[in-house]
Coordinates of C-alpha atoms and ligand atoms in Angstrom, one line a residue:
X1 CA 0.0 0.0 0.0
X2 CA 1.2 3.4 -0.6
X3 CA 1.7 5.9 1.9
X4 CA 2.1 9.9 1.9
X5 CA 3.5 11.8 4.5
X6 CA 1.1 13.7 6.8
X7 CA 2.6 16.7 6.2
X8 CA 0.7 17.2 2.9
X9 CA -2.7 16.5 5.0
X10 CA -1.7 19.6 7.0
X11 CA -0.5 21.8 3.8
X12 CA -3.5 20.8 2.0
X13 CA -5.7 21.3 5.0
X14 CA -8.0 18.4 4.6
X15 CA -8.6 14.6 3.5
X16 CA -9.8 14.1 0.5
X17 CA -9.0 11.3 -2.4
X18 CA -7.3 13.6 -4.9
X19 CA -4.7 15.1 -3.0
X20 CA -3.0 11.8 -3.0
X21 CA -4.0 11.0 -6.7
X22 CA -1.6 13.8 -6.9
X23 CA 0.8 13.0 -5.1
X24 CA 0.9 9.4 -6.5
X25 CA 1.2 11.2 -10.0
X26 CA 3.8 13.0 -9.5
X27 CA 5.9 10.5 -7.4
X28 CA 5.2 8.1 -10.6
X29 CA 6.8 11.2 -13.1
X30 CA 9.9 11.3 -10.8
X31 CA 10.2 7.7 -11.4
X32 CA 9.5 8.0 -15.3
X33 CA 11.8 10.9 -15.6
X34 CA 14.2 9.2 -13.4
X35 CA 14.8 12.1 -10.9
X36 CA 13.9 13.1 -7.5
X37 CA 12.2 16.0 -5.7
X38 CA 13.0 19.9 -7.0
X39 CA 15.0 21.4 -4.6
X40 CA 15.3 24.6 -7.0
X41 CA 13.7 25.4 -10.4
X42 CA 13.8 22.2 -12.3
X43 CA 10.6 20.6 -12.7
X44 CA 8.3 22.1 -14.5
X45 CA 4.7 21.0 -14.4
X46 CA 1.6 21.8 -17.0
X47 CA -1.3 20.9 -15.2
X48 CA -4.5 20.4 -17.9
X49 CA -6.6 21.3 -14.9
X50 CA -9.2 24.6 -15.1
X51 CA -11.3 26.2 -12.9
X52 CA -14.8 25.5 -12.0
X53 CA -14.7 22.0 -11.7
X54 CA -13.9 19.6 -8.8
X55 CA -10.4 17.8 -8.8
X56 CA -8.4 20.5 -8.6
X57 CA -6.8 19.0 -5.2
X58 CA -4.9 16.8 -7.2
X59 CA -2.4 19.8 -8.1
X60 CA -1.5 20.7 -4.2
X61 CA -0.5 16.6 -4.4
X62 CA 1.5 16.9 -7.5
X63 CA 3.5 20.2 -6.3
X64 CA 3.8 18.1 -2.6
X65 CA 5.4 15.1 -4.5
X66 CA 7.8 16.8 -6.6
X67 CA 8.8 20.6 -5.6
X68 CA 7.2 22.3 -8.8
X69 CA 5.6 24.5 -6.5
X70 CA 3.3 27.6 -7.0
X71 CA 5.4 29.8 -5.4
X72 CA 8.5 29.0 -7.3
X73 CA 6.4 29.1 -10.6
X74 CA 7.0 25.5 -11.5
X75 CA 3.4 24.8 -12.7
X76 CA 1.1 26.1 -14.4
X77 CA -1.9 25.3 -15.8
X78 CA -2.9 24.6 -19.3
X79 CA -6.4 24.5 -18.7
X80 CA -7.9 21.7 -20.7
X81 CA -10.4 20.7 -17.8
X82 CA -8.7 17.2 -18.0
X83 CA -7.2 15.3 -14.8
X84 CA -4.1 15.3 -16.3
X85 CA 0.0 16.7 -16.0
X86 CA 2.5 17.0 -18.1
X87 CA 5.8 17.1 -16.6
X88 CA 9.0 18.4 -18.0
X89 CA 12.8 18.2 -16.5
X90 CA 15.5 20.4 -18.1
X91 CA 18.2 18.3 -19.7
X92 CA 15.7 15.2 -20.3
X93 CA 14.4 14.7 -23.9
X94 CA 10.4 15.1 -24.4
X95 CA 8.3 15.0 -21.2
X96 CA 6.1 12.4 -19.6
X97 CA 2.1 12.9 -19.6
X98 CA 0.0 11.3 -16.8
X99 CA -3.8 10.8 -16.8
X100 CA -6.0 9.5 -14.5
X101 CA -8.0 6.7 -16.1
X102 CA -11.5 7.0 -17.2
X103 CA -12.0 3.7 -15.4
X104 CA -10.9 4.9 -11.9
X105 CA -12.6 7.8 -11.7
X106 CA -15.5 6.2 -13.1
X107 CA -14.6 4.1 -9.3
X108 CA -14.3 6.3 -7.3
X109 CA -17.6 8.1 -8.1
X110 CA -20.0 5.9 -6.7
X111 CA -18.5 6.9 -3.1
X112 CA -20.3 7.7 -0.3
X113 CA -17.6 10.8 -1.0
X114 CA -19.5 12.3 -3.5
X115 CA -22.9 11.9 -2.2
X116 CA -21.6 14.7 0.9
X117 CA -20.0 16.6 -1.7
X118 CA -22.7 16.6 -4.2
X119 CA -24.9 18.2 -1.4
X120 CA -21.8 20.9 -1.0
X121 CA -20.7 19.6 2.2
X122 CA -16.5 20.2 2.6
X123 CA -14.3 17.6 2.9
X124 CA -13.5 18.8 6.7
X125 CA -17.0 18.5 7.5
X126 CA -17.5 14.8 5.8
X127 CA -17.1 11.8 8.5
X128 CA -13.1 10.8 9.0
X129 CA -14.3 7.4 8.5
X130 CA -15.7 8.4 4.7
X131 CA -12.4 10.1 3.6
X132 CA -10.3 7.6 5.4
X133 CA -12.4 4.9 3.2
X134 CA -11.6 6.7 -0.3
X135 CA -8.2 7.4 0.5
X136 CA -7.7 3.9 1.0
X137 CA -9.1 3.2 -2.2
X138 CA -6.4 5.6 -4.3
X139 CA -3.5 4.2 -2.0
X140 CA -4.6 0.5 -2.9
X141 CA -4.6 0.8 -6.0
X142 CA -1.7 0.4 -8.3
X143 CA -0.3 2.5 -10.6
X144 CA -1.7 0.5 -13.7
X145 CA -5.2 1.1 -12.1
X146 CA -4.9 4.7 -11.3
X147 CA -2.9 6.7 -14.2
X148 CA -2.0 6.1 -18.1
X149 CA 1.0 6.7 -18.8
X150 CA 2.6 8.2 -22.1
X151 CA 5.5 9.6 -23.7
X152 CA 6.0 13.2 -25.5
X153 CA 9.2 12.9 -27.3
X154 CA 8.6 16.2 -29.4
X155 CA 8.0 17.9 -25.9
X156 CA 9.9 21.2 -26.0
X157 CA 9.2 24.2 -23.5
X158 CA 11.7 27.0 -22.9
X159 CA 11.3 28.6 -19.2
X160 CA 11.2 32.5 -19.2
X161 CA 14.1 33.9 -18.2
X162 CA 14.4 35.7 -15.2
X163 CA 15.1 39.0 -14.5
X164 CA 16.3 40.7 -11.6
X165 CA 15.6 44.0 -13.2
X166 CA 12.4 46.5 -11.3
X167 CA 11.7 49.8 -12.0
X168 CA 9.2 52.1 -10.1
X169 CA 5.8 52.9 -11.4
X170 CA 5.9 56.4 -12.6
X171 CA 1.9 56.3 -10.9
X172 CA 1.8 54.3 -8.1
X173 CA 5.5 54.6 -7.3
X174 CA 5.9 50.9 -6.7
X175 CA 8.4 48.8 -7.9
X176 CA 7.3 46.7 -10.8
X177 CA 9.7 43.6 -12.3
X178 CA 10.5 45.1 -15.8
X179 CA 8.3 42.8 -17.9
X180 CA 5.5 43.8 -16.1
X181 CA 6.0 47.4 -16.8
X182 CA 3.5 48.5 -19.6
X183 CA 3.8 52.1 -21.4
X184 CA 0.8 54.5 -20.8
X185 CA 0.9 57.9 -22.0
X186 CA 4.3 58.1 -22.6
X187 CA 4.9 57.0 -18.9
X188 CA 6.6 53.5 -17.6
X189 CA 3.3 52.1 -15.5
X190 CA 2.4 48.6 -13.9
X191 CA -0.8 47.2 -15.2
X192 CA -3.1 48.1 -12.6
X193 CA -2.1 51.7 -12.8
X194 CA -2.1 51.0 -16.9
X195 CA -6.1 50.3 -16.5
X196 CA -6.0 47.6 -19.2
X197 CA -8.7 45.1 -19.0
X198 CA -9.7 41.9 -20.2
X199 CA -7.5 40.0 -22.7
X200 CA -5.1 42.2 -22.4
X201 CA -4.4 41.8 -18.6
X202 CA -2.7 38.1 -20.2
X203 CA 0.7 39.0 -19.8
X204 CA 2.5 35.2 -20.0
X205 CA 1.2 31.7 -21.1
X206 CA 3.4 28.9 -21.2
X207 CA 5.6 28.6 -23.9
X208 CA 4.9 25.5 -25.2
X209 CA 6.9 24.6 -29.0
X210 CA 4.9 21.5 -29.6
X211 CA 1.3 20.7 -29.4
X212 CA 0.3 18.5 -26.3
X213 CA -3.0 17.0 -28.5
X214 CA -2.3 13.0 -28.8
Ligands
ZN301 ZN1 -8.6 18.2 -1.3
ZN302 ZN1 1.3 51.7 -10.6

């Protein structure tokens, strides 16, 4: 049986089946990739998670598991609404992709889980004995169960390059890193003070060479 350290209960703040379908994932892409946990800025993780839907735990499991953390800006997310990663290591060729199976979340959704979520009940507030049952169920499983695995040998992704470089906004007067900065009447502005809106408030997306489609 697999086990997870309770540390990433506490830094995910509650028991639920995903945050370990996470961490599983991304303990298997270490494997694949043949590495260990990111101390630093190597892994780099392209989560096909979105918003609005549920599952979205998995991704606190994933950055747990391997060190592509938020806060270093080691993943991001591609936003396909899939339960899915892509992981990519610098100096390895390609990248490994990892999906949860159709079949095992087709499982796991009769649960007793799901009927306490379904009536928008939190995972805190769900009886220990509930969670500790569908937990059980990911950390039984093994891997050929819970993920399909494949291959992206055409994989390429460059990381930005980064900058210690600030400059103050000639509005606000804070300091803004310099790709942030964006020109408003002739003055160097950050984008709040720049009052752009919509579309053009996206400032970086991934930059991914290759498309990710199977
Ligand atoms: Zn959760
Ligand atoms: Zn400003």
């Amino acid at each position: 049986m697999f086990s997870l350290p309770e540390w990433t209960f506490e830094f995910h703040g509650h028991r639920c089946p995903f945050m370990p379908i996470g961490y599983r994932m991304g303990t298997l892409a270490l494997e694949k990739l043949g590495v260990g946990k990111s101390l630093d800025h190597q892994m780099h993780v392209f989560s096909e998670m979105g918003v609005g839907h549920p599952q979205g735990c998995m991704q606190d499991g994933i950055m747990s598991a391997t060190g592509a953390t938020f806060g270093k800006g080691m993943i991001e997310r591609l936003n396909y609404g899939k339960v899915a990663a892509i992981f990519w290591y610098p100096g390895k060729k390609g990248a490994v992709r990892i999906a949860l199976k159709n079949e095992f979340q087709d499982r796991l959704a009769p649960h007793e889980f799901f009927k306490f979520r379904k009536q928008g009940i939190e995972p805190s507030e769900i009886p220990e004995s509930v969670c500790l049952d569908i937990i059980n169920i990911v950390l039984n499983a093994d891997n050929d169960e819970l993920f399909n695995v494949s291959e992206l040998p055409n994989f390429e992704y460059e990381p930005v390059k980064g900058s210690f470089n600030k400059a103050k906004c000639e509005v606000c007067g804070e300091y803004v890193f310099e790709r942030y900065l964006r020109l408003k009447d002739g003055k160097k502005v950050c984008i709040p003070c720049s009052e752009r809106e919509g579309e053009e408030t996206v400032i970086h997306l991934p930059n991914l060479k290759t498309s990710v489609k199977k």
